[in-house]
mmCIF file with all atom_site columns, C-alpha atoms in Angstrom:
data_model
loop_
_atom_site.group_PDB
_atom_site.id
_atom_site.type_symbol
_atom_site.label_atom_id
_atom_site.label_alt_id
_atom_site.label_comp_id
_atom_site.label_asym_id
_atom_site.label_entity_id
_atom_site.label_seq_id
_atom_site.pdbx_PDB_ins_code
_atom_site.Cartn_x
_atom_site.Cartn_y
_atom_site.Cartn_z
_atom_site.occupancy
_atom_site.B_iso_or_equiv
_atom_site.pdbx_formal_charge
_atom_site.auth_seq_id
_atom_site.auth_comp_id
_atom_site.auth_asym_id
_atom_site.auth_atom_id
_atom_site.pdbx_PDB_model_num
ATOM 1   C CA . MET A 1 1   ? 0.002  0.005  -0.005 1.00 52.00 ? 749  MET A CA 1
ATOM 2   C CA . ARG A 1 2   ? 1.320  3.412  -0.954 1.00 58.00 ? 750  ARG A CA 1
ATOM 3   C CA . LEU A 1 3   ? 0.921  6.058  1.699  1.00 59.00 ? 751  LEU A CA 1
ATOM 4   C CA . PRO A 1 4   ? -0.334 9.508  0.666  1.00 61.00 ? 752  PRO A CA 1
ATOM 5   C CA . ARG A 1 5   ? 2.233  12.274 0.344  1.00 65.00 ? 753  ARG A CA 1
ATOM 6   C CA . LEU A 1 6   ? 2.944  13.867 3.717  1.00 64.00 ? 754  LEU A CA 1
ATOM 7   C CA . ASN A 1 7   ? 2.793  17.633 4.050  1.00 77.00 ? 755  ASN A CA 1
ATOM 8   C CA . ASN A 1 8   ? 5.973  18.821 5.767  1.00 84.00 ? 756  ASN A CA 1
ATOM 9   C CA . VAL A 1 9   ? 5.471  22.590 5.579  1.00 89.00 ? 757  VAL A CA 1
ATOM 10  C CA . ILE A 1 10  ? 6.566  23.312 9.145  1.00 92.00 ? 758  ILE A CA 1
ATOM 11  C CA . LEU A 1 11  ? 9.684  21.154 8.916  1.00 91.00 ? 759  LEU A CA 1
ATOM 12  C CA . GLU A 1 12  ? 10.706 22.578 5.535  1.00 91.00 ? 760  GLU A CA 1
ATOM 13  C CA . THR A 1 13  ? 10.257 26.193 6.636  1.00 93.00 ? 761  THR A CA 1
ATOM 14  C CA . THR A 1 14  ? 12.162 25.552 9.870  1.00 94.00 ? 762  THR A CA 1
ATOM 15  C CA . THR A 1 15  ? 14.995 23.896 7.950  1.00 94.00 ? 763  THR A CA 1
ATOM 16  C CA . LYS A 1 16  ? 15.311 26.850 5.581  1.00 93.00 ? 764  LYS A CA 1
ATOM 17  C CA . VAL A 1 17  ? 15.768 29.226 8.532  1.00 94.00 ? 765  VAL A CA 1
ATOM 18  C CA . VAL A 1 18  ? 17.796 27.038 10.881 1.00 94.00 ? 766  VAL A CA 1
ATOM 19  C CA . SER A 1 19  ? 20.318 25.908 8.231  1.00 94.00 ? 767  SER A CA 1
ATOM 20  C CA . TYR A 1 20  ? 21.658 29.428 7.860  1.00 95.00 ? 768  TYR A CA 1
ATOM 21  C CA . LEU A 1 21  ? 21.973 29.821 11.632 1.00 94.00 ? 769  LEU A CA 1
ATOM 22  C CA . ILE A 1 22  ? 23.916 26.548 11.883 1.00 95.00 ? 770  ILE A CA 1
ATOM 23  C CA . LEU A 1 23  ? 26.214 27.527 8.998  1.00 95.00 ? 771  LEU A CA 1
ATOM 24  C CA . ALA A 1 24  ? 26.889 30.931 10.613 1.00 95.00 ? 772  ALA A CA 1
ATOM 25  C CA . PHE A 1 25  ? 27.728 29.133 13.867 1.00 94.00 ? 773  PHE A CA 1
ATOM 26  C CA . ALA A 1 26  ? 30.121 26.889 11.902 1.00 95.00 ? 774  ALA A CA 1
ATOM 27  C CA . ILE A 1 27  ? 31.906 29.929 10.440 1.00 94.00 ? 775  ILE A CA 1
ATOM 28  C CA . TYR A 1 28  ? 32.171 31.425 13.932 1.00 93.00 ? 776  TYR A CA 1
ATOM 29  C CA . LEU A 1 29  ? 33.636 28.179 15.325 1.00 93.00 ? 777  LEU A CA 1
ATOM 30  C CA . PHE A 1 30  ? 36.130 28.004 12.446 1.00 93.00 ? 778  PHE A CA 1
ATOM 31  C CA . LEU A 1 31  ? 37.402 31.559 12.958 1.00 91.00 ? 779  LEU A CA 1
ATOM 32  C CA . ALA A 1 32  ? 37.403 31.363 16.769 1.00 90.00 ? 780  ALA A CA 1
ATOM 33  C CA . GLY A 1 33  ? 39.573 28.252 16.821 1.00 87.00 ? 781  GLY A CA 1
ATOM 34  C CA . HIS A 1 34  ? 42.853 30.133 17.269 1.00 85.00 ? 782  HIS A CA 1
ATOM 35  C CA . ASN A 1 35  ? 42.109 31.770 20.608 1.00 85.00 ? 783  ASN A CA 1
ATOM 36  C CA . ASN A 1 36  ? 38.899 30.129 21.826 1.00 87.00 ? 784  ASN A CA 1
ATOM 37  C CA . PRO A 1 37  ? 37.306 26.652 21.762 1.00 88.00 ? 785  PRO A CA 1
ATOM 38  C CA . GLY A 1 38  ? 36.508 25.634 18.200 1.00 87.00 ? 786  GLY A CA 1
ATOM 39  C CA . GLY A 1 39  ? 38.550 24.950 15.100 1.00 88.00 ? 787  GLY A CA 1
ATOM 40  C CA . GLY A 1 40  ? 38.367 23.129 11.814 1.00 91.00 ? 788  GLY A CA 1
ATOM 41  C CA . PHE A 1 41  ? 37.147 19.798 13.149 1.00 94.00 ? 789  PHE A CA 1
ATOM 42  C CA . VAL A 1 42  ? 34.124 21.074 15.072 1.00 94.00 ? 790  VAL A CA 1
ATOM 43  C CA . ALA A 1 43  ? 33.261 23.566 12.324 1.00 95.00 ? 791  ALA A CA 1
ATOM 44  C CA . GLY A 1 44  ? 33.304 20.731 9.786  1.00 95.00 ? 792  GLY A CA 1
ATOM 45  C CA . LEU A 1 45  ? 31.036 18.609 11.930 1.00 95.00 ? 793  LEU A CA 1
ATOM 46  C CA . VAL A 1 46  ? 28.578 21.487 12.459 1.00 95.00 ? 794  VAL A CA 1
ATOM 47  C CA . THR A 1 47  ? 28.514 22.191 8.711  1.00 95.00 ? 795  THR A CA 1
ATOM 48  C CA . ALA A 1 48  ? 27.907 18.508 8.049  1.00 95.00 ? 796  ALA A CA 1
ATOM 49  C CA . SER A 1 49  ? 25.023 18.561 10.547 1.00 95.00 ? 797  SER A CA 1
ATOM 50  C CA . ALA A 1 50  ? 23.428 21.482 8.664  1.00 95.00 ? 798  ALA A CA 1
ATOM 51  C CA . LEU A 1 51  ? 23.764 19.537 5.404  1.00 93.00 ? 799  LEU A CA 1
ATOM 52  C CA . VAL A 1 52  ? 22.345 16.414 7.035  1.00 93.00 ? 800  VAL A CA 1
ATOM 53  C CA . LEU A 1 53  ? 19.350 18.444 8.241  1.00 93.00 ? 801  LEU A CA 1
ATOM 54  C CA . ASN A 1 54  ? 18.737 19.490 4.618  1.00 92.00 ? 802  ASN A CA 1
ATOM 55  C CA . TYR A 1 55  ? 19.040 15.894 3.431  1.00 91.00 ? 803  TYR A CA 1
ATOM 56  C CA . LEU A 1 56  ? 16.586 14.824 6.170  1.00 90.00 ? 804  LEU A CA 1
ATOM 57  C CA . THR A 1 57  ? 13.973 17.395 5.214  1.00 90.00 ? 805  THR A CA 1
ATOM 58  C CA . PHE A 1 58  ? 14.256 17.206 1.438  1.00 87.00 ? 806  PHE A CA 1
ATOM 59  C CA . ASP A 1 59  ? 15.172 14.148 -0.574 1.00 83.00 ? 807  ASP A CA 1
ATOM 60  C CA . MET A 1 60  ? 18.431 13.182 -2.197 1.00 86.00 ? 808  MET A CA 1
ATOM 61  C CA . GLU A 1 61  ? 17.360 14.008 -5.769 1.00 85.00 ? 809  GLU A CA 1
ATOM 62  C CA . THR A 1 62  ? 16.371 17.583 -4.910 1.00 85.00 ? 810  THR A CA 1
ATOM 63  C CA . ILE A 1 63  ? 19.741 18.399 -3.397 1.00 87.00 ? 811  ILE A CA 1
ATOM 64  C CA . GLU A 1 64  ? 21.768 16.570 -6.060 1.00 85.00 ? 812  GLU A CA 1
ATOM 65  C CA . LYS A 1 65  ? 20.052 18.736 -8.676 1.00 87.00 ? 813  LYS A CA 1
ATOM 66  C CA . ARG A 1 66  ? 21.179 21.921 -6.934 1.00 85.00 ? 814  ARG A CA 1
ATOM 67  C CA . LYS A 1 67  ? 24.782 21.104 -6.058 1.00 84.00 ? 815  LYS A CA 1
ATOM 68  C CA . ASN A 1 68  ? 27.353 20.654 -8.791 1.00 85.00 ? 816  ASN A CA 1
ATOM 69  C CA . PHE A 1 69  ? 30.221 19.068 -6.888 1.00 85.00 ? 817  PHE A CA 1
ATOM 70  C CA . HIS A 1 70  ? 30.932 15.760 -5.228 1.00 88.00 ? 818  HIS A CA 1
ATOM 71  C CA . PHE A 1 71  ? 31.745 15.433 -1.516 1.00 90.00 ? 819  PHE A CA 1
ATOM 72  C CA . ARG A 1 72  ? 34.645 13.103 -2.337 1.00 91.00 ? 820  ARG A CA 1
ATOM 73  C CA . ILE A 1 73  ? 36.342 15.951 -4.203 1.00 93.00 ? 821  ILE A CA 1
ATOM 74  C CA . MET A 1 74  ? 36.282 17.988 -0.968 1.00 92.00 ? 822  MET A CA 1
ATOM 75  C CA . ILE A 1 75  ? 38.485 15.366 0.730  1.00 94.00 ? 823  ILE A CA 1
ATOM 76  C CA . GLY A 1 76  ? 41.116 15.784 -1.988 1.00 94.00 ? 824  GLY A CA 1
ATOM 77  C CA . ILE A 1 77  ? 40.973 19.599 -1.856 1.00 94.00 ? 825  ILE A CA 1
ATOM 78  C CA . GLY A 1 78  ? 41.354 19.541 1.934  1.00 94.00 ? 826  GLY A CA 1
ATOM 79  C CA . LEU A 1 79  ? 44.354 17.209 1.857  1.00 94.00 ? 827  LEU A CA 1
ATOM 80  C CA . LEU A 1 80  ? 45.967 19.344 -0.871 1.00 94.00 ? 828  LEU A CA 1
ATOM 81  C CA . LEU A 1 81  ? 45.499 22.502 1.258  1.00 92.00 ? 829  LEU A CA 1
ATOM 82  C CA . ALA A 1 82  ? 47.033 20.804 4.323  1.00 92.00 ? 830  ALA A CA 1
ATOM 83  C CA . VAL A 1 83  ? 50.061 19.476 2.386  1.00 92.00 ? 831  VAL A CA 1
ATOM 84  C CA . GLY A 1 84  ? 50.365 22.811 0.544  1.00 91.00 ? 832  GLY A CA 1
ATOM 85  C CA . THR A 1 85  ? 50.758 24.807 3.754  1.00 90.00 ? 833  THR A CA 1
ATOM 86  C CA . GLY A 1 86  ? 53.379 22.281 4.890  1.00 88.00 ? 834  GLY A CA 1
ATOM 87  C CA . LEU A 1 87  ? 55.307 22.681 1.644  1.00 89.00 ? 835  LEU A CA 1
ATOM 88  C CA . GLY A 1 88  ? 55.010 26.481 1.901  1.00 86.00 ? 836  GLY A CA 1
ATOM 89  C CA . GLY A 1 89  ? 57.366 26.326 4.895  1.00 84.00 ? 837  GLY A CA 1
ATOM 90  C CA . VAL A 1 90  ? 59.832 24.261 2.826  1.00 88.00 ? 838  VAL A CA 1
ATOM 91  C CA . LEU A 1 91  ? 59.647 26.875 0.039  1.00 87.00 ? 839  LEU A CA 1
ATOM 92  C CA . PHE A 1 92  ? 61.069 29.543 2.370  1.00 85.00 ? 840  PHE A CA 1
ATOM 93  C CA . GLY A 1 93  ? 63.919 27.357 3.605  1.00 83.00 ? 841  GLY A CA 1
ATOM 94  C CA . GLN A 1 94  ? 62.268 26.265 6.849  1.00 84.00 ? 842  GLN A CA 1
ATOM 95  C CA . ALA A 1 95  ? 61.268 22.819 8.095  1.00 86.00 ? 843  ALA A CA 1
ATOM 96  C CA . PHE A 1 96  ? 58.104 21.088 6.850  1.00 87.00 ? 844  PHE A CA 1
ATOM 97  C CA . LEU A 1 97  ? 54.893 22.498 8.390  1.00 84.00 ? 845  LEU A CA 1
ATOM 98  C CA . THR A 1 98  ? 56.593 25.659 9.673  1.00 84.00 ? 846  THR A CA 1
ATOM 99  C CA . HIS A 1 99  ? 53.844 28.267 10.044 1.00 83.00 ? 847  HIS A CA 1
ATOM 100 C CA . ALA A 1 100 ? 54.123 32.020 9.676  1.00 81.00 ? 848  ALA A CA 1
ATOM 101 C CA . PHE A 1 101 ? 51.980 34.817 11.038 1.00 82.00 ? 849  PHE A CA 1
ATOM 102 C CA . GLY A 1 102 ? 51.909 38.565 10.932 1.00 79.00 ? 850  GLY A CA 1
ATOM 103 C CA . MET A 1 103 ? 49.897 41.655 11.752 1.00 80.00 ? 851  MET A CA 1
ATOM 104 C CA . PHE A 1 104 ? 48.035 43.212 8.843  1.00 80.00 ? 852  PHE A CA 1
ATOM 105 C CA . ASP A 1 105 ? 45.892 46.314 8.518  1.00 79.00 ? 853  ASP A CA 1
ATOM 106 C CA . LEU A 1 106 ? 42.609 45.099 7.051  1.00 79.00 ? 854  LEU A CA 1
ATOM 107 C CA . PRO A 1 107 ? 40.022 47.555 5.669  1.00 80.00 ? 855  PRO A CA 1
ATOM 108 C CA . PHE A 1 108 ? 37.136 46.907 8.081  1.00 78.00 ? 856  PHE A CA 1
ATOM 109 C CA . LEU A 1 109 ? 38.676 44.865 10.889 1.00 77.00 ? 857  LEU A CA 1
ATOM 110 C CA . GLY A 1 110 ? 41.673 47.096 11.679 1.00 77.00 ? 858  GLY A CA 1
ATOM 111 C CA . GLU A 1 111 ? 44.856 45.533 13.036 1.00 81.00 ? 859  GLU A CA 1
ATOM 112 C CA . THR A 1 112 ? 44.371 41.769 12.649 1.00 80.00 ? 860  THR A CA 1
ATOM 113 C CA . GLU A 1 113 ? 46.695 38.829 13.118 1.00 81.00 ? 861  GLU A CA 1
ATOM 114 C CA . LEU A 1 114 ? 46.683 36.514 10.104 1.00 82.00 ? 862  LEU A CA 1
ATOM 115 C CA . ALA A 1 115 ? 48.337 33.096 10.365 1.00 84.00 ? 863  ALA A CA 1
ATOM 116 C CA . THR A 1 116 ? 48.936 30.368 7.803  1.00 85.00 ? 864  THR A CA 1
ATOM 117 C CA . ALA A 1 117 ? 47.594 27.886 10.370 1.00 87.00 ? 865  ALA A CA 1
ATOM 118 C CA . THR A 1 118 ? 44.133 29.037 9.189  1.00 89.00 ? 866  THR A CA 1
ATOM 119 C CA . ILE A 1 119 ? 44.774 27.505 5.754  1.00 91.00 ? 867  ILE A CA 1
ATOM 120 C CA . PHE A 1 120 ? 45.760 24.219 7.410  1.00 92.00 ? 868  PHE A CA 1
ATOM 121 C CA . ASP A 1 121 ? 42.555 24.437 9.443  1.00 92.00 ? 869  ASP A CA 1
ATOM 122 C CA . LEU A 1 122 ? 40.596 25.034 6.235  1.00 94.00 ? 870  LEU A CA 1
ATOM 123 C CA . GLY A 1 123 ? 42.065 21.773 4.904  1.00 94.00 ? 871  GLY A CA 1
ATOM 124 C CA . VAL A 1 124 ? 40.948 19.963 8.053  1.00 94.00 ? 872  VAL A CA 1
ATOM 125 C CA . TYR A 1 125 ? 37.491 21.532 7.627  1.00 95.00 ? 873  TYR A CA 1
ATOM 126 C CA . PHE A 1 126 ? 37.133 20.324 4.035  1.00 95.00 ? 874  PHE A CA 1
ATOM 127 C CA . VAL A 1 127 ? 38.300 16.811 4.890  1.00 96.00 ? 875  VAL A CA 1
ATOM 128 C CA . VAL A 1 128 ? 35.910 16.526 7.844  1.00 95.00 ? 876  VAL A CA 1
ATOM 129 C CA . VAL A 1 129 ? 32.902 17.752 5.830  1.00 95.00 ? 877  VAL A CA 1
ATOM 130 C CA . GLY A 1 130 ? 33.764 15.488 2.897  1.00 95.00 ? 878  GLY A CA 1
ATOM 131 C CA . VAL A 1 131 ? 34.342 12.361 4.969  1.00 95.00 ? 879  VAL A CA 1
ATOM 132 C CA . THR A 1 132 ? 31.239 12.845 7.142  1.00 94.00 ? 880  THR A CA 1
ATOM 133 C CA . MET A 1 133 ? 28.918 13.489 4.202  1.00 93.00 ? 881  MET A CA 1
ATOM 134 C CA . THR A 1 134 ? 30.429 10.611 2.184  1.00 93.00 ? 882  THR A CA 1
ATOM 135 C CA . ILE A 1 135 ? 29.854 8.182  5.052  1.00 93.00 ? 883  ILE A CA 1
ATOM 136 C CA . ILE A 1 136 ? 26.298 9.358  5.753  1.00 91.00 ? 884  ILE A CA 1
ATOM 137 C CA . LEU A 1 137 ? 25.226 9.522  2.108  1.00 90.00 ? 885  LEU A CA 1
ATOM 138 C CA . SER A 1 138 ? 26.701 6.168  1.118  1.00 90.00 ? 886  SER A CA 1
ATOM 139 C CA . ILE A 1 139 ? 24.884 4.559  4.043  1.00 88.00 ? 887  ILE A CA 1
ATOM 140 C CA . GLY A 1 140 ? 21.704 6.494  3.265  1.00 82.00 ? 888  GLY A CA 1
ATOM 141 C CA . ALA A 1 141 ? 21.737 5.723  -0.450 1.00 77.00 ? 889  ALA A CA 1
ATOM 142 C CA . ASP A 1 142 ? 21.873 1.991  0.244  1.00 72.00 ? 890  ASP A CA 1
ATOM 143 C CA . GLU A 1 143 ? 18.657 0.317  -0.834 1.00 65.00 ? 891  GLU A CA 1
ATOM 144 C CA . MET B 2 1   ? 25.187 33.482 47.898 1.00 88.00 ? 1480 MET B CA 1
ATOM 145 C CA . ILE B 2 2   ? 25.345 32.877 44.147 1.00 89.00 ? 1481 ILE B CA 1
ATOM 146 C CA . GLU B 2 3   ? 27.276 29.658 44.798 1.00 92.00 ? 1482 GLU B CA 1
ATOM 147 C CA . ILE B 2 4   ? 24.403 28.276 46.904 1.00 94.00 ? 1483 ILE B CA 1
ATOM 148 C CA . ILE B 2 5   ? 21.842 29.201 44.268 1.00 95.00 ? 1484 ILE B CA 1
ATOM 149 C CA . VAL B 2 6   ? 23.881 27.525 41.520 1.00 95.00 ? 1485 VAL B CA 1
ATOM 150 C CA . ASN B 2 7   ? 24.271 24.377 43.622 1.00 95.00 ? 1486 ASN B CA 1
ATOM 151 C CA . VAL B 2 8   ? 20.548 24.209 44.389 1.00 96.00 ? 1487 VAL B CA 1
ATOM 152 C CA . GLY B 2 9   ? 19.791 24.651 40.675 1.00 96.00 ? 1488 GLY B CA 1
ATOM 153 C CA . LEU B 2 10  ? 22.187 21.846 39.798 1.00 96.00 ? 1489 LEU B CA 1
ATOM 154 C CA . VAL B 2 11  ? 20.497 19.484 42.261 1.00 97.00 ? 1490 VAL B CA 1
ATOM 155 C CA . ILE B 2 12  ? 17.038 20.334 40.903 1.00 96.00 ? 1491 ILE B CA 1
ATOM 156 C CA . LEU B 2 13  ? 18.222 19.763 37.315 1.00 96.00 ? 1492 LEU B CA 1
ATOM 157 C CA . ALA B 2 14  ? 19.799 16.452 38.359 1.00 96.00 ? 1493 ALA B CA 1
ATOM 158 C CA . ILE B 2 15  ? 16.452 15.303 39.801 1.00 97.00 ? 1494 ILE B CA 1
ATOM 159 C CA . SER B 2 16  ? 14.740 16.420 36.581 1.00 96.00 ? 1495 SER B CA 1
ATOM 160 C CA . ILE B 2 17  ? 17.255 14.464 34.492 1.00 96.00 ? 1496 ILE B CA 1
ATOM 161 C CA . LEU B 2 18  ? 16.601 11.364 36.613 1.00 96.00 ? 1497 LEU B CA 1
ATOM 162 C CA . ASN B 2 19  ? 12.851 11.735 36.000 1.00 95.00 ? 1498 ASN B CA 1
ATOM 163 C CA . CYS B 2 20  ? 13.487 12.051 32.242 1.00 94.00 ? 1499 CYS B CA 1
ATOM 164 C CA . LEU B 2 21  ? 15.688 8.949  32.437 1.00 95.00 ? 1500 LEU B CA 1
ATOM 165 C CA . TYR B 2 22  ? 12.856 7.008  34.075 1.00 95.00 ? 1501 TYR B CA 1
ATOM 166 C CA . ARG B 2 23  ? 10.569 7.961  31.163 1.00 93.00 ? 1502 ARG B CA 1
ATOM 167 C CA . VAL B 2 24  ? 13.293 6.954  28.659 1.00 94.00 ? 1503 VAL B CA 1
ATOM 168 C CA . LEU B 2 25  ? 13.600 3.525  30.281 1.00 93.00 ? 1504 LEU B CA 1
ATOM 169 C CA . ARG B 2 26  ? 9.906  2.795  30.964 1.00 91.00 ? 1505 ARG B CA 1
ATOM 170 C CA . GLY B 2 27  ? 8.137  4.833  28.274 1.00 81.00 ? 1506 GLY B CA 1
ATOM 171 C CA . PRO B 2 28  ? 5.205  2.866  26.862 1.00 90.00 ? 1507 PRO B CA 1
ATOM 172 C CA . THR B 2 29  ? 5.777  3.924  23.231 1.00 91.00 ? 1508 THR B CA 1
ATOM 173 C CA . ARG B 2 30  ? 8.794  4.946  21.171 1.00 91.00 ? 1509 ARG B CA 1
ATOM 174 C CA . ALA B 2 31  ? 7.549  8.536  20.886 1.00 92.00 ? 1510 ALA B CA 1
ATOM 175 C CA . ASP B 2 32  ? 7.567  8.896  24.682 1.00 93.00 ? 1511 ASP B CA 1
ATOM 176 C CA . LYS B 2 33  ? 11.196 7.845  24.754 1.00 94.00 ? 1512 LYS B CA 1
ATOM 177 C CA . VAL B 2 34  ? 12.197 10.336 22.044 1.00 94.00 ? 1513 VAL B CA 1
ATOM 178 C CA . ILE B 2 35  ? 10.414 13.233 23.760 1.00 94.00 ? 1514 ILE B CA 1
ATOM 179 C CA . ALA B 2 36  ? 12.040 12.244 27.049 1.00 95.00 ? 1515 ALA B CA 1
ATOM 180 C CA . LEU B 2 37  ? 15.488 12.219 25.419 1.00 94.00 ? 1516 LEU B CA 1
ATOM 181 C CA . ASP B 2 38  ? 14.801 15.638 23.904 1.00 94.00 ? 1517 ASP B CA 1
ATOM 182 C CA . SER B 2 39  ? 13.837 17.180 27.238 1.00 95.00 ? 1518 SER B CA 1
ATOM 183 C CA . LEU B 2 40  ? 16.817 15.436 28.845 1.00 95.00 ? 1519 LEU B CA 1
ATOM 184 C CA . GLY B 2 41  ? 18.985 17.307 26.329 1.00 94.00 ? 1520 GLY B CA 1
ATOM 185 C CA . VAL B 2 42  ? 17.386 20.610 27.326 1.00 94.00 ? 1521 VAL B CA 1
ATOM 186 C CA . ASN B 2 43  ? 18.054 19.863 31.006 1.00 95.00 ? 1522 ASN B CA 1
ATOM 187 C CA . LEU B 2 44  ? 21.664 19.018 30.104 1.00 95.00 ? 1523 LEU B CA 1
ATOM 188 C CA . ILE B 2 45  ? 21.985 22.455 28.455 1.00 95.00 ? 1524 ILE B CA 1
ATOM 189 C CA . GLY B 2 46  ? 20.848 24.005 31.756 1.00 95.00 ? 1525 GLY B CA 1
ATOM 190 C CA . VAL B 2 47  ? 23.430 21.939 33.631 1.00 95.00 ? 1526 VAL B CA 1
ATOM 191 C CA . ILE B 2 48  ? 26.188 23.170 31.309 1.00 95.00 ? 1527 ILE B CA 1
ATOM 192 C CA . ALA B 2 49  ? 25.102 26.798 31.770 1.00 95.00 ? 1528 ALA B CA 1
ATOM 193 C CA . LEU B 2 50  ? 25.100 26.451 35.560 1.00 95.00 ? 1529 LEU B CA 1
ATOM 194 C CA . LEU B 2 51  ? 28.490 24.713 35.495 1.00 94.00 ? 1530 LEU B CA 1
ATOM 195 C CA . SER B 2 52  ? 29.963 27.527 33.430 1.00 94.00 ? 1531 SER B CA 1
ATOM 196 C CA . MET B 2 53  ? 28.691 29.915 36.131 1.00 93.00 ? 1532 MET B CA 1
ATOM 197 C CA . LYS B 2 54  ? 30.176 27.711 38.821 1.00 93.00 ? 1533 LYS B CA 1
ATOM 198 C CA . PHE B 2 55  ? 33.594 27.490 37.170 1.00 93.00 ? 1534 PHE B CA 1
ATOM 199 C CA . HIS B 2 56  ? 33.656 31.231 36.251 1.00 91.00 ? 1535 HIS B CA 1
ATOM 200 C CA . THR B 2 57  ? 34.410 30.540 32.593 1.00 89.00 ? 1536 THR B CA 1
ATOM 201 C CA . GLU B 2 58  ? 32.809 31.410 29.261 1.00 88.00 ? 1537 GLU B CA 1
ATOM 202 C CA . ALA B 2 59  ? 34.402 28.542 27.377 1.00 87.00 ? 1538 ALA B CA 1
ATOM 203 C CA . PHE B 2 60  ? 31.231 26.424 27.586 1.00 90.00 ? 1539 PHE B CA 1
ATOM 204 C CA . ALA B 2 61  ? 29.043 28.918 25.727 1.00 89.00 ? 1540 ALA B CA 1
ATOM 205 C CA . ASP B 2 62  ? 29.647 27.165 22.384 1.00 91.00 ? 1541 ASP B CA 1
ATOM 206 C CA . VAL B 2 63  ? 28.739 23.805 23.900 1.00 92.00 ? 1542 VAL B CA 1
ATOM 207 C CA . ILE B 2 64  ? 25.247 25.062 24.762 1.00 93.00 ? 1543 ILE B CA 1
ATOM 208 C CA . LEU B 2 65  ? 24.506 26.079 21.162 1.00 92.00 ? 1544 LEU B CA 1
ATOM 209 C CA . LEU B 2 66  ? 26.062 22.888 19.810 1.00 93.00 ? 1545 LEU B CA 1
ATOM 210 C CA . PHE B 2 67  ? 23.959 20.723 22.148 1.00 94.00 ? 1546 PHE B CA 1
ATOM 211 C CA . SER B 2 68  ? 20.736 22.447 21.143 1.00 94.00 ? 1547 SER B CA 1
ATOM 212 C CA . ILE B 2 69  ? 21.532 21.974 17.421 1.00 94.00 ? 1548 ILE B CA 1
ATOM 213 C CA . LEU B 2 70  ? 22.422 18.308 17.853 1.00 93.00 ? 1549 LEU B CA 1
ATOM 214 C CA . SER B 2 71  ? 19.365 17.629 20.018 1.00 94.00 ? 1550 SER B CA 1
ATOM 215 C CA . PHE B 2 72  ? 17.083 19.210 17.393 1.00 94.00 ? 1551 PHE B CA 1
ATOM 216 C CA . ILE B 2 73  ? 18.604 17.234 14.517 1.00 94.00 ? 1552 ILE B CA 1
ATOM 217 C CA . GLY B 2 74  ? 18.484 13.985 16.486 1.00 94.00 ? 1553 GLY B CA 1
ATOM 218 C CA . THR B 2 75  ? 14.820 14.448 17.334 1.00 94.00 ? 1554 THR B CA 1
ATOM 219 C CA . VAL B 2 76  ? 13.965 15.319 13.715 1.00 93.00 ? 1555 VAL B CA 1
ATOM 220 C CA . ALA B 2 77  ? 15.823 12.208 12.492 1.00 93.00 ? 1556 ALA B CA 1
ATOM 221 C CA . ALA B 2 78  ? 14.011 9.953  14.974 1.00 93.00 ? 1557 ALA B CA 1
ATOM 222 C CA . SER B 2 79  ? 10.602 11.402 14.057 1.00 92.00 ? 1558 SER B CA 1
ATOM 223 C CA . LYS B 2 80  ? 11.320 10.972 10.373 1.00 90.00 ? 1559 LYS B CA 1
ATOM 224 C CA . TYR B 2 81  ? 12.290 7.352  10.968 1.00 90.00 ? 1560 TYR B CA 1
ATOM 225 C CA . PHE B 2 82  ? 9.028  6.687  12.823 1.00 90.00 ? 1561 PHE B CA 1
ATOM 226 C CA . GLU B 2 83  ? 6.998  8.429  10.140 1.00 86.00 ? 1562 GLU B CA 1
ATOM 227 C CA . LYS B 2 84  ? 8.550  7.097  6.934  1.00 82.00 ? 1563 LYS B CA 1
ATOM 228 C CA . GLY B 2 85  ? 10.742 4.137  7.867  1.00 83.00 ? 1564 GLY B CA 1
ATOM 229 C CA . VAL B 2 86  ? 13.808 5.713  6.222  1.00 83.00 ? 1565 VAL B CA 1
ATOM 230 C CA . ILE B 2 87  ? 15.858 8.693  7.379  1.00 85.00 ? 1566 ILE B CA 1
ATOM 231 C CA . ILE B 2 88  ? 17.303 9.942  4.052  1.00 85.00 ? 1567 ILE B CA 1
ATOM 232 C CA . GLU B 2 89  ? 15.047 9.045  1.161  1.00 82.00 ? 1568 GLU B CA 1
ATOM 233 C CA . ARG B 2 90  ? 16.028 8.955  -2.471 1.00 81.00 ? 1569 ARG B CA 1
ATOM 234 C CA . VAL B 2 91  ? 12.891 10.565 -3.919 1.00 77.00 ? 1570 VAL B CA 1
ATOM 235 C CA . ARG B 2 92  ? 10.171 12.246 -1.878 1.00 72.00 ? 1571 ARG B CA 1
ATOM 236 C CA . ASP B 2 93  ? 6.802  10.642 -2.274 1.00 64.00 ? 1572 ASP B CA 1
#
C-alpha cells in the first residue's frame, strides 16, 4: 500500500531558517579556533550537521540537482591544502609545516593577526565535511 | 550566595534528568522515549550553563549552542524514521 504524500510545511520552513543559523555558527567556530574553543574539526562537523538536516527534510534528488560538486572531491581539496601549507614552509627554507603569522591592517577589521595555520585548518574543515557526508550519504543511499 | 543558588539549581536539574531517564527507560511507546530524550537534552543544556557559572568561565558557551543543534537534529531524524521508515530518502513521495 502506498501512503499519501505527507505535508511537511513546518519542517521545511524551519529547515530553511535554521540551516543558515547553523552555517553561521560553523563559520564562527572556524574563525574562533585560534584563541577560543573551536577549530576546523568542530566547524566541519557542524557544517555537516546542517547539510544532514537538509538531506533529512528534502530528498536526495532535490539536493543533487542543486549542487554541482561531489563530496569526495572535498576530501582531496582539503588534503591538498594541508600538504600545501606544509610545503610552503619548505619553500622559504624552513622545516616542513613551519607556520608564519603577521599583523596586517585590514580595511574593516583594523589591526588583525593573520596566520597560515588558518589555511591548514581550512584543509581539516574540508576533509571533515567530505568524509562525514560521504559516510552518511553512502549509508543512506543503500537500498 | 550565588554559589548556593547555583548548587541548588544543579541538584534540581539532576532530579529532573533522573525523571526524564525514568521515562526513557519505561516509556510505553517509542515517541515517549524520544520526547524524554529531547527534554533530557534541554536539562543538560541548563546543567552546562550552571556549570559555566560555577567554574567562572565562558568557554562552555559554544557547547550550549552545539547541544541544542544536535538535540534538534536527532529528534527530527528519529521522528522521520518513525514516520517514513527511512531517514534519508532517495525521492520524496
